[in-house]
Each structure stands twice: as C-alpha cells, then as structure tokens.
Amino acid sequence: MKAQATLKIYTQERGAELGDLFGIFFEDLNHAADGGLYAELVQNRSFEFDPIDRAEYHALTAWEKVERGNGKAEITVEDSYPLNTRNPHYVAIDILSEGNGVGIMNLGFNSGIPVKQGEKYQFSVYARREASFDEPVKVTVESVDGTVHAEASITVHSSEWTKYGATFIANATDNSSRLVIAAKGKGKLYLDMVSLFPEKTFRNRPNGMREDIATLLADLKPKFMRFPGGCLIHDGSLNPDDRNSMYRWKNTLGDIAQRPARRNNWNYNQTLGLGYYEYFLFCEDIGAKPIPILPGGYDPHHKRIVPLEDLGPWIQDALDLIEFAGGDPSTEWGAIRAELGHPEPFGLEYIGIGNEEVGEPFFERYPYFHRAIKEKYPDIKVINSSGPFAAGGEYERGWNSAKENKSDLVDEHYYQSPEWFLAHYNRYDAFKADEPKVFLGEYASWGNTYYNALVEAAFMTGLEKNAHAVGLACYAPMLCNVDYVNWKPDLIWFNNHEVFGTANYYVQKLFMHHQGDQLLQIETTGLEKKHKKTVKPINGAFSLGTDLCSIEFWDIKLVNNDTGETKDLNNLSAELSLSDMKEDRVNGTAKQTLELGETDWENYSLSLKARKISGPKGFNLYFGKSDDNNQLIWEIGGWQNQDSLLASRVNGRTSVLTQSIFNLEPDIEHEFTLEVSGRQIRASIDNVLFNDTEDKLPVIEPLYYSASFERSTGDVIVKVVNVQENSVHTQVVLEDLQTTTLTVDVSEMSGHALDDENSFTSPERVLPKQKQFRVEGCSFSYEFPKHSITVFRLNK
C-alpha cells in the first residue's frame, strides 16, 4: 500500500533569519522615471533634449508650434540669457502677428497628456518677455481637436526670469491631451521649465510620484529598494559636469530647475527630477530600506578609468551620501538634507559600489571604497559586484574580491530561461553562512506568462531555504512604459493612464507579504520521486554566424573522442568566410551564417581556426542545434567584444551558462576548440581553457516548499509550489504546535493556463485568490492543484 504523502513543519526548529530578503529594484529604463513613476506630464520641459541622448532628439522634441487665427510666430531655442547655466536652453516665441494667439504645444508622453474630469493639475513655468507685459498668456489643456479641457492665464510682467503658476481643474477625461501656451502682443516671450503635475501624486508630495504606479509598488510591501541602477550608474564620462557623465548623485539634489539634464544610457533623456532626495522619500513612504548604488570609478562599457590617485572625490561621494542619509543636521550633508525638508535622518544600512562589473580596473578600485566606508561607518553593509552572468571568470573575480575584502554582500545578476531556473533552484545550497551573502540584485526568467511566474516561485523557495547565504533578492526590471520598451520582461507595465501587475508581480507580492522572519525546518515524506528528464546528449547541427563583422575560417574538423574518427568540415562550403559589414548589407552581399553539418556523437571535439578581418564584435559557433530556438552557442567577442561565453537556448529563451573575458582583435589568427561530453562543455582558445560548464537539465521536484515564522503575528507561513501537470495530495502536519484548533489562511494561484498573461484589457487574469478554513488539531489534508502556488498562514 502506498504511503501517504506528508508535508511536515517543525514549528520549534528555527533556522536562519530571513531579514530583508525580498525587495524591489528601480532602474530608469523603459521610461520608468520620466513618463513613468515620476508624475511630470510634460516631456522635454526644459528644452534640453539633444542628439547625445538619442539621435533623433532635438531641443523641441515633443513640442509643436501653435498659430491661431492668422497668427504668425517664429519658434527658436536660445541659450544666450539662460535661467541657469546647468540647463542653458530655453524657447523663444517671436510674435510676428498675434492673431488669436501664437505659442507652443507639448505632446506629453505616449498618446498625450492624460487628464481626469474633476481632478486638479498644477502648472508652472519660468518666463520673461520683451514687451506687452500686461497682455495675459493663455495656458490650456486641449484635446487633439482643440476642445479645451482646462484653462488659466498668467501675466508675464518682467523681462527677467520669474516663476509663474496656475491650478487647473479638468472638465473632461482625455488621455491624449496637449498642453498649449499661447500669447498675444508683441516682441518675444521666453519660456523654460514648463511643468504640469497632477495635484494628486502619491502621498500628495510635490514633485512626486504617479499615484497608480507608486501604489502598486507600495502594495508589494518590499523590505528594500535598490536604485538608481543598473548600467546607467557607470556608463558615462568621468566628469560630473558632462551631459553624458556617470550617474553622480549630488547632481540630482535641490531645485529641479537647477538639476542638469543627463543622457540616459538606455538611449533617452533623464531630467533627474526623480533624484536622490525623492528616492529616499519614496523608500520612506513605502517602508522600504534604501539601497543606493554608486559608480566605482570605472566604466566597463567604454573603458573609462579614474586613476587610482584621483579616486578621492569618488570615495568622498560615497561617504557624503551616507552622511546625507543618516547624518545629524549639524553635519554638512545632514544639513543639506534638512534644508531640503527632512531634518530627521532617512537611515541607511546598505550601500552598493558598482553594477555588473567586469574587468580588473573595477576590482583594483573597489578596496579603496570598501576600506574608507568601513573605517568611518563600520556598521554600513557594503555590496560588491560579480558581473552580469551566473558563472565564469568575471563572476569568480567578483566573489574572490568580496571574500578578500570581506564585503558584506555580493551583487549577482542573471536573466535566464525557466528551464535554467528549475535546473538551478538549489543553486545556493552549498554556499557558506560565514562568507559574504548573496544579493540577487537582478533576476527574471524570460517572460511574463503564468509559467514564468510559477517557475520563479519555485526558485524563490530555494532562495528562502538558503537564507543563511542569500541576504537580499529583487526581480528586475521593475517598470516598463509600453510605448518605450528597452527591455522585457518587466514586473509592471503601464501607459500614460493605466498600469497593471504581471503574473510575476503577484508572485513577488505573495513572497513579500508572507516572508516571515525566521526559517522553520520543513520536510516531505511519501511523495513520488523526482521527475528526471532523459539526459539527452548535446548533438545535432553545427553552424557559424556573425553580426556586423567579417571573419574567415579554415582547418575545421570534428573528432569523435570515443573512437578517434575525424571528419573534415572544410569542404561543406565553397567559401569558408562570413561577411556582414554595413556595406555588405547595402550591397545585398551579406553572408551571416555558415552551415557545418551535424552529428549524433555524444563525446566529440570541434576545432577551427579563424581570423577577424574587420568589425566591432566577433562570431558565434552554434552546436547541439535542433532548430534556431533550441541550440547551444559559443559566443566569441559578443555584445561589446569582451566575452567568451557559453549559452543555452531553449524554446527561444537564452541562458548564459558561463562567461570569461576575451577580446577578438582583427588580423590575429586563433585556434578555437569546443569539447562536448554528454552535457559537459569545454571551450578553449589557443589551447587555453576559457569556459568549462554543464548544461543541466531540470529535475522536477514533486513539490517546492519553504516555511518560516513571523514574530509580530506568531504565524507559521508555508509556501508550496507545484510545477507538475498533476495535483499532489498531502497531509500537512505542524509538529510541536500546542493548539487544539488551527486557522488556515490560504493565498493561492492556480487554474491558469501556462501561457496566460495579464494585460491592459485583462489586468487581473492571473492573481492569487484567498480562502480560509479551520481544522481541529495540528494537521490537515490538502490537495495542491497542478501548476499552483500556495501560501498558508497558520495561526492558533
């Protein structure tokens, strides 16, 4: 007779503290700030858009000329008499013929400026004019066809820059409005810092956050928020005054009119209206601990390096930030915080140096930051970096640096296929409690379907169970404006008037709401055995490919390492070269791929010689290929020509298995050797081993689970994830719990198709459902539905 399956929770056997485990990560990509969380409705409010931000940008991007009733005007952007030197540009409206008014119109973000009937909006502008000082300037919010939804007027009474404001009340709801500023009279009218905010921001803060997006974030109840990035913190010049500088936090403080515009490395403009003071306020408002990330004096994207002898100001920036967050108002930076309106310290426990760092220069500089911070602020937890990959040379370099310097945490990032997450759900089982803890600062499976959320939930139980080694974790990216996509998947999607959380969002919400404070011992008996996939060897087709490069190949051969049989692959193509340069594409002569046949061998080596003729990257060797969406890849050179990496693509979703630094220079001959044995892969260049990994296949657990204790309520919390096609019936037993009755609150995600997704039209297609029941004693039977995520809160 089959034994009954049991899920047993030992309520008095406490384990590691869960601390601040689950939080959120804000990075300004996908227009997450301007046109997103930051509630400003005017795009390009200070006429500072520039081609350095994005090739098609100019100072009048998002603005159009308005000429009404035979009015005529000339619109120019000037910089000879600016409002301030940090934002030197402003618009000049030269009234040639007043007609019924001439001026400019702002198009806002997405479809336009959204207004709601009965809601108030705060308009402000800096203005001056040459003449007609008594002539009012009309400000309206209008529909595309010119219907006026709200209006006000201001009188620009000076030839010097003066700030003016007005309050609108919208008489209609329109998500595609325009802001129109029209003037009569003579001479020139000058405008700068044209702003329109909803009065109703999150917590009604001026210069505040968009209420609906902020509310979704607050509803998560995150333990922390990491900000402001991301690659944008270190991708830039070393001069803080440059338009394309690295992200320098001091530039984001104070009057928004005085904050310099900045190139965002995601190819758009940052106003910096959402700055460090606002980040700290927002963290305080949602109850999240702030985790600011600062550059470490090295730009790995462009190899810009601060000399060691010049690191002082960069280190001082970190020390000043800690003082800004936590210093008494009697200190220099505590006083600045108090002047901004917050005399009480925000408090700061963590600080990160660097983001996805690769290369020796960063790790030469990190110790200087670490020592200075620990010397002055020994209680601050300092976070090191381990690069953008889950394994390999740069990952190990980061971890070695963290161990040598006694970093408190190490920032790991990876975006992988659902299959990778299932195969590695126990990734941290062997990590040690007395070494730096993991900060999983960015992770996601590729997609926003229910299946992605289900798999991430299974993986998160592994994070919880390894709280001895994993200190912090946050999904990424968090926000995406649907009309300005840089990266997907994302946790929350929005347009200019709507927002919805993905299935992934609701998984994160479950785990944040029901984290608990301390692990409990949990085990199962009587469950069916793990579902192992048949171990398929890596065989199939081979091919070579390149992108914007010209490469020649020779001496291509395949060797069976079991029998010694050798196949010459040189005769598979009349020309063993690839050329995909821009001129090739223009001329229609581009050749991007070269097929090399296929094999059914399980233990083999493929070797070739190659030379890059020209181009910015390198080439790829594809192997184990069944089709374009299912294959393995040896990427040589890669995105910025600094990688030798092995990747696995499953159902069109790629996971980087391991990476090391390699740069493919032109006119240098190299020998490349790929060795495959079962699912083990080794890649060598010029007889030097660069990559060594296993492409693991998932071993599906009967159930994924974790348990914790919450001190404030006394609740026992149990999370169970079933990724199988069938339901699992178990007896849930709470050991050593002294009670005669038990209340069970259940939050469960189930009954969804694996490809179900939330959307603007169906924002709650996938979300948890709640129920409650009471039982006698300390055990109860429960059937975990197929493809389900279940959270129990158990209390006496």
mmCIF file of C-alpha atoms in Angstrom, residues 573-715:
data_model
loop_
_atom_site.group_PDB
_atom_site.id
_atom_site.type_symbol
_atom_site.label_atom_id
_atom_site.label_comp_id
_atom_site.label_asym_id
_atom_site.label_seq_id
_atom_site.Cartn_x
_atom_site.Cartn_y
_atom_site.Cartn_z
ATOM 1 C CA SER A 573 31.080 25.239 -48.228
ATOM 2 C CA ALA A 574 32.844 26.682 -51.235
ATOM 3 C CA GLU A 575 33.827 29.715 -49.190
ATOM 4 C CA LEU A 576 34.765 29.441 -45.510
ATOM 5 C CA SER A 577 34.145 33.052 -44.608
ATOM 6 C CA LEU A 578 31.392 35.300 -43.349
ATOM 7 C CA SER A 579 30.926 38.987 -44.113
ATOM 8 C CA ASP A 580 28.092 41.040 -42.646
ATOM 9 C CA MET A 581 29.502 44.549 -42.745
ATOM 10 C CA LYS A 582 27.202 47.520 -43.323
ATOM 11 C CA GLU A 583 28.350 47.798 -46.906
ATOM 12 C CA ASP A 584 27.543 44.115 -47.412
ATOM 13 C CA ARG A 585 24.003 44.756 -46.244
ATOM 14 C CA VAL A 586 23.671 47.788 -48.506
ATOM 15 C CA ASN A 587 25.016 45.835 -51.492
ATOM 16 C CA GLY A 588 22.907 42.766 -50.775
ATOM 17 C CA THR A 589 26.001 40.576 -50.391
ATOM 18 C CA ALA A 590 25.852 39.946 -46.645
ATOM 19 C CA LYS A 591 26.623 36.387 -45.553
ATOM 20 C CA GLN A 592 25.800 35.864 -41.875
ATOM 21 C CA THR A 593 25.799 32.080 -41.440
ATOM 22 C CA LEU A 594 27.787 29.067 -42.494
ATOM 23 C CA GLU A 595 26.337 25.570 -42.014
ATOM 24 C CA LEU A 596 28.779 22.868 -40.850
ATOM 25 C CA GLY A 597 26.633 19.727 -40.939
ATOM 26 C CA GLU A 598 25.511 17.750 -37.899
ATOM 27 C CA THR A 599 26.445 14.830 -35.666
ATOM 28 C CA ASP A 600 24.840 12.213 -33.446
ATOM 29 C CA TRP A 601 28.052 11.683 -31.461
ATOM 30 C CA GLU A 602 27.902 12.197 -27.696
ATOM 31 C CA ASN A 603 31.595 12.791 -26.993
ATOM 32 C CA TYR A 604 33.355 14.969 -29.541
ATOM 33 C CA SER A 605 35.591 17.955 -30.234
ATOM 34 C CA LEU A 606 35.132 20.564 -32.933
ATOM 35 C CA SER A 607 38.124 22.723 -33.742
ATOM 36 C CA LEU A 608 38.681 25.531 -36.220
ATOM 37 C CA LYS A 609 40.993 28.406 -36.962
ATOM 38 C CA ALA A 610 39.695 31.901 -37.543
ATOM 39 C CA ARG A 611 40.779 35.462 -38.189
ATOM 40 C CA LYS A 612 38.667 38.568 -37.885
ATOM 41 C CA ILE A 613 39.118 40.856 -40.865
ATOM 42 C CA SER A 614 37.017 43.732 -39.537
ATOM 43 C CA GLY A 615 34.013 44.623 -37.418
ATOM 44 C CA PRO A 616 33.159 45.544 -33.816
ATOM 45 C CA LYS A 617 32.267 42.104 -32.432
ATOM 46 C CA GLY A 618 33.189 38.511 -33.232
ATOM 47 C CA PHE A 619 31.359 35.342 -34.206
ATOM 48 C CA ASN A 620 29.209 32.551 -32.804
ATOM 49 C CA LEU A 621 29.597 28.796 -33.022
ATOM 50 C CA TYR A 622 26.203 27.090 -32.776
ATOM 51 C CA PHE A 623 26.076 23.451 -31.730
ATOM 52 C CA GLY A 624 23.625 20.879 -30.400
ATOM 53 C CA LYS A 625 21.140 22.554 -32.723
ATOM 54 C CA SER A 626 17.697 21.138 -33.440
ATOM 55 C CA ASP A 627 16.330 24.481 -34.687
ATOM 56 C CA ASP A 628 17.040 28.199 -34.226
ATOM 57 C CA ASN A 629 15.117 28.258 -30.949
ATOM 58 C CA ASN A 630 16.801 25.202 -29.443
ATOM 59 C CA GLN A 631 20.577 25.118 -29.577
ATOM 60 C CA LEU A 632 23.756 25.924 -27.693
ATOM 61 C CA ILE A 633 26.015 28.836 -28.515
ATOM 62 C CA TRP A 634 29.682 29.622 -28.048
ATOM 63 C CA GLU A 635 29.757 33.398 -28.334
ATOM 64 C CA ILE A 636 33.224 34.740 -29.138
ATOM 65 C CA GLY A 637 33.559 38.504 -28.801
ATOM 66 C CA GLY A 638 29.903 39.202 -28.210
ATOM 67 C CA TRP A 639 27.996 42.410 -27.488
ATOM 68 C CA GLN A 640 30.976 44.629 -26.655
ATOM 69 C CA ASN A 641 33.670 42.271 -27.910
ATOM 70 C CA GLN A 642 34.822 41.222 -24.477
ATOM 71 C CA ASP A 643 33.284 37.779 -23.950
ATOM 72 C CA SER A 644 33.869 34.125 -24.462
ATOM 73 C CA LEU A 645 30.607 32.684 -23.225
ATOM 74 C CA LEU A 646 28.571 29.517 -23.498
ATOM 75 C CA ALA A 647 24.816 29.807 -23.673
ATOM 76 C CA SER A 648 21.834 27.503 -23.995
ATOM 77 C CA ARG A 649 18.702 28.455 -25.922
ATOM 78 C CA VAL A 650 15.508 26.583 -25.031
ATOM 79 C CA ASN A 651 12.262 27.434 -26.809
ATOM 80 C CA GLY A 652 13.774 30.719 -27.927
ATOM 81 C CA ARG A 653 14.909 31.775 -24.436
ATOM 82 C CA THR A 654 18.633 32.045 -23.795
ATOM 83 C CA SER A 655 20.576 31.326 -20.621
ATOM 84 C CA VAL A 656 24.232 32.251 -20.291
ATOM 85 C CA LEU A 657 25.883 29.249 -18.649
ATOM 86 C CA THR A 658 29.349 30.732 -18.130
ATOM 87 C CA GLN A 659 31.464 33.672 -19.320
ATOM 88 C CA SER A 660 35.062 34.833 -19.327
ATOM 89 C CA ILE A 661 36.720 37.889 -20.813
ATOM 90 C CA PHE A 662 38.044 37.581 -24.352
ATOM 91 C CA ASN A 663 38.564 40.254 -26.981
ATOM 92 C CA LEU A 664 38.723 39.259 -30.664
ATOM 93 C CA GLU A 665 41.151 41.621 -32.375
ATOM 94 C CA PRO A 666 41.422 41.910 -36.156
ATOM 95 C CA ASP A 667 44.209 40.275 -38.159
ATOM 96 C CA ILE A 668 45.155 37.810 -35.419
ATOM 97 C CA GLU A 669 44.845 34.073 -36.069
ATOM 98 C CA HIS A 670 43.304 31.983 -33.287
ATOM 99 C CA GLU A 671 42.508 28.310 -32.833
ATOM 100 C CA PHE A 672 39.155 27.555 -31.192
ATOM 101 C CA THR A 673 38.313 24.151 -29.731
ATOM 102 C CA LEU A 674 34.937 23.032 -28.413
ATOM 103 C CA GLU A 675 34.774 19.794 -26.398
ATOM 104 C CA VAL A 676 31.446 18.138 -25.615
ATOM 105 C CA SER A 677 30.939 15.076 -23.443
ATOM 106 C CA GLY A 678 27.349 14.277 -22.537
ATOM 107 C CA ARG A 679 26.192 17.658 -21.245
ATOM 108 C CA GLN A 680 29.651 18.863 -20.186
ATOM 109 C CA ILE A 681 31.124 21.607 -22.371
ATOM 110 C CA ARG A 682 34.650 22.989 -22.509
ATOM 111 C CA ALA A 683 35.808 25.839 -24.753
ATOM 112 C CA SER A 684 39.467 26.670 -25.384
ATOM 113 C CA ILE A 685 41.206 29.409 -27.354
ATOM 114 C CA ASP A 686 44.779 28.802 -28.476
ATOM 115 C CA ASN A 687 44.918 25.792 -26.135
ATOM 116 C CA VAL A 688 43.895 27.892 -23.112
ATOM 117 C CA LEU A 689 40.692 26.802 -21.357
ATOM 118 C CA PHE A 690 38.247 29.740 -21.181
ATOM 119 C CA ASN A 691 34.945 28.065 -20.357
ATOM 120 C CA ASP A 692 34.013 24.862 -18.540
ATOM 121 C CA THR A 693 30.389 24.147 -17.670
ATOM 122 C CA GLU A 694 27.479 21.740 -17.644
ATOM 123 C CA ASP A 695 24.207 22.450 -19.396
ATOM 124 C CA LYS A 696 21.996 21.000 -16.667
ATOM 125 C CA LEU A 697 18.513 19.781 -17.455
ATOM 126 C CA PRO A 698 15.724 20.332 -14.920
ATOM 127 C CA VAL A 699 14.966 17.633 -12.387
ATOM 128 C CA ILE A 700 11.385 18.421 -11.425
ATOM 129 C CA GLU A 701 10.713 18.192 -7.697
ATOM 130 C CA PRO A 702 7.353 16.723 -6.628
ATOM 131 C CA LEU A 703 6.857 19.957 -4.673
ATOM 132 C CA TYR A 704 8.959 23.052 -3.973
ATOM 133 C CA TYR A 705 8.429 24.406 -0.475
ATOM 134 C CA SER A 706 9.691 26.539 2.395
ATOM 135 C CA ALA A 707 8.436 27.540 5.850
ATOM 136 C CA SER A 708 9.008 30.455 8.198
ATOM 137 C CA PHE A 709 7.882 32.001 11.455
ATOM 138 C CA GLU A 710 6.639 35.588 11.765
ATOM 139 C CA ARG A 711 7.285 37.168 15.148
ATOM 140 C CA SER A 712 4.757 40.011 15.025
ATOM 141 C CA THR A 713 1.786 37.679 14.487
ATOM 142 C CA GLY A 714 3.091 34.344 15.720
ATOM 143 C CA ASP A 715 2.041 32.891 12.364
#
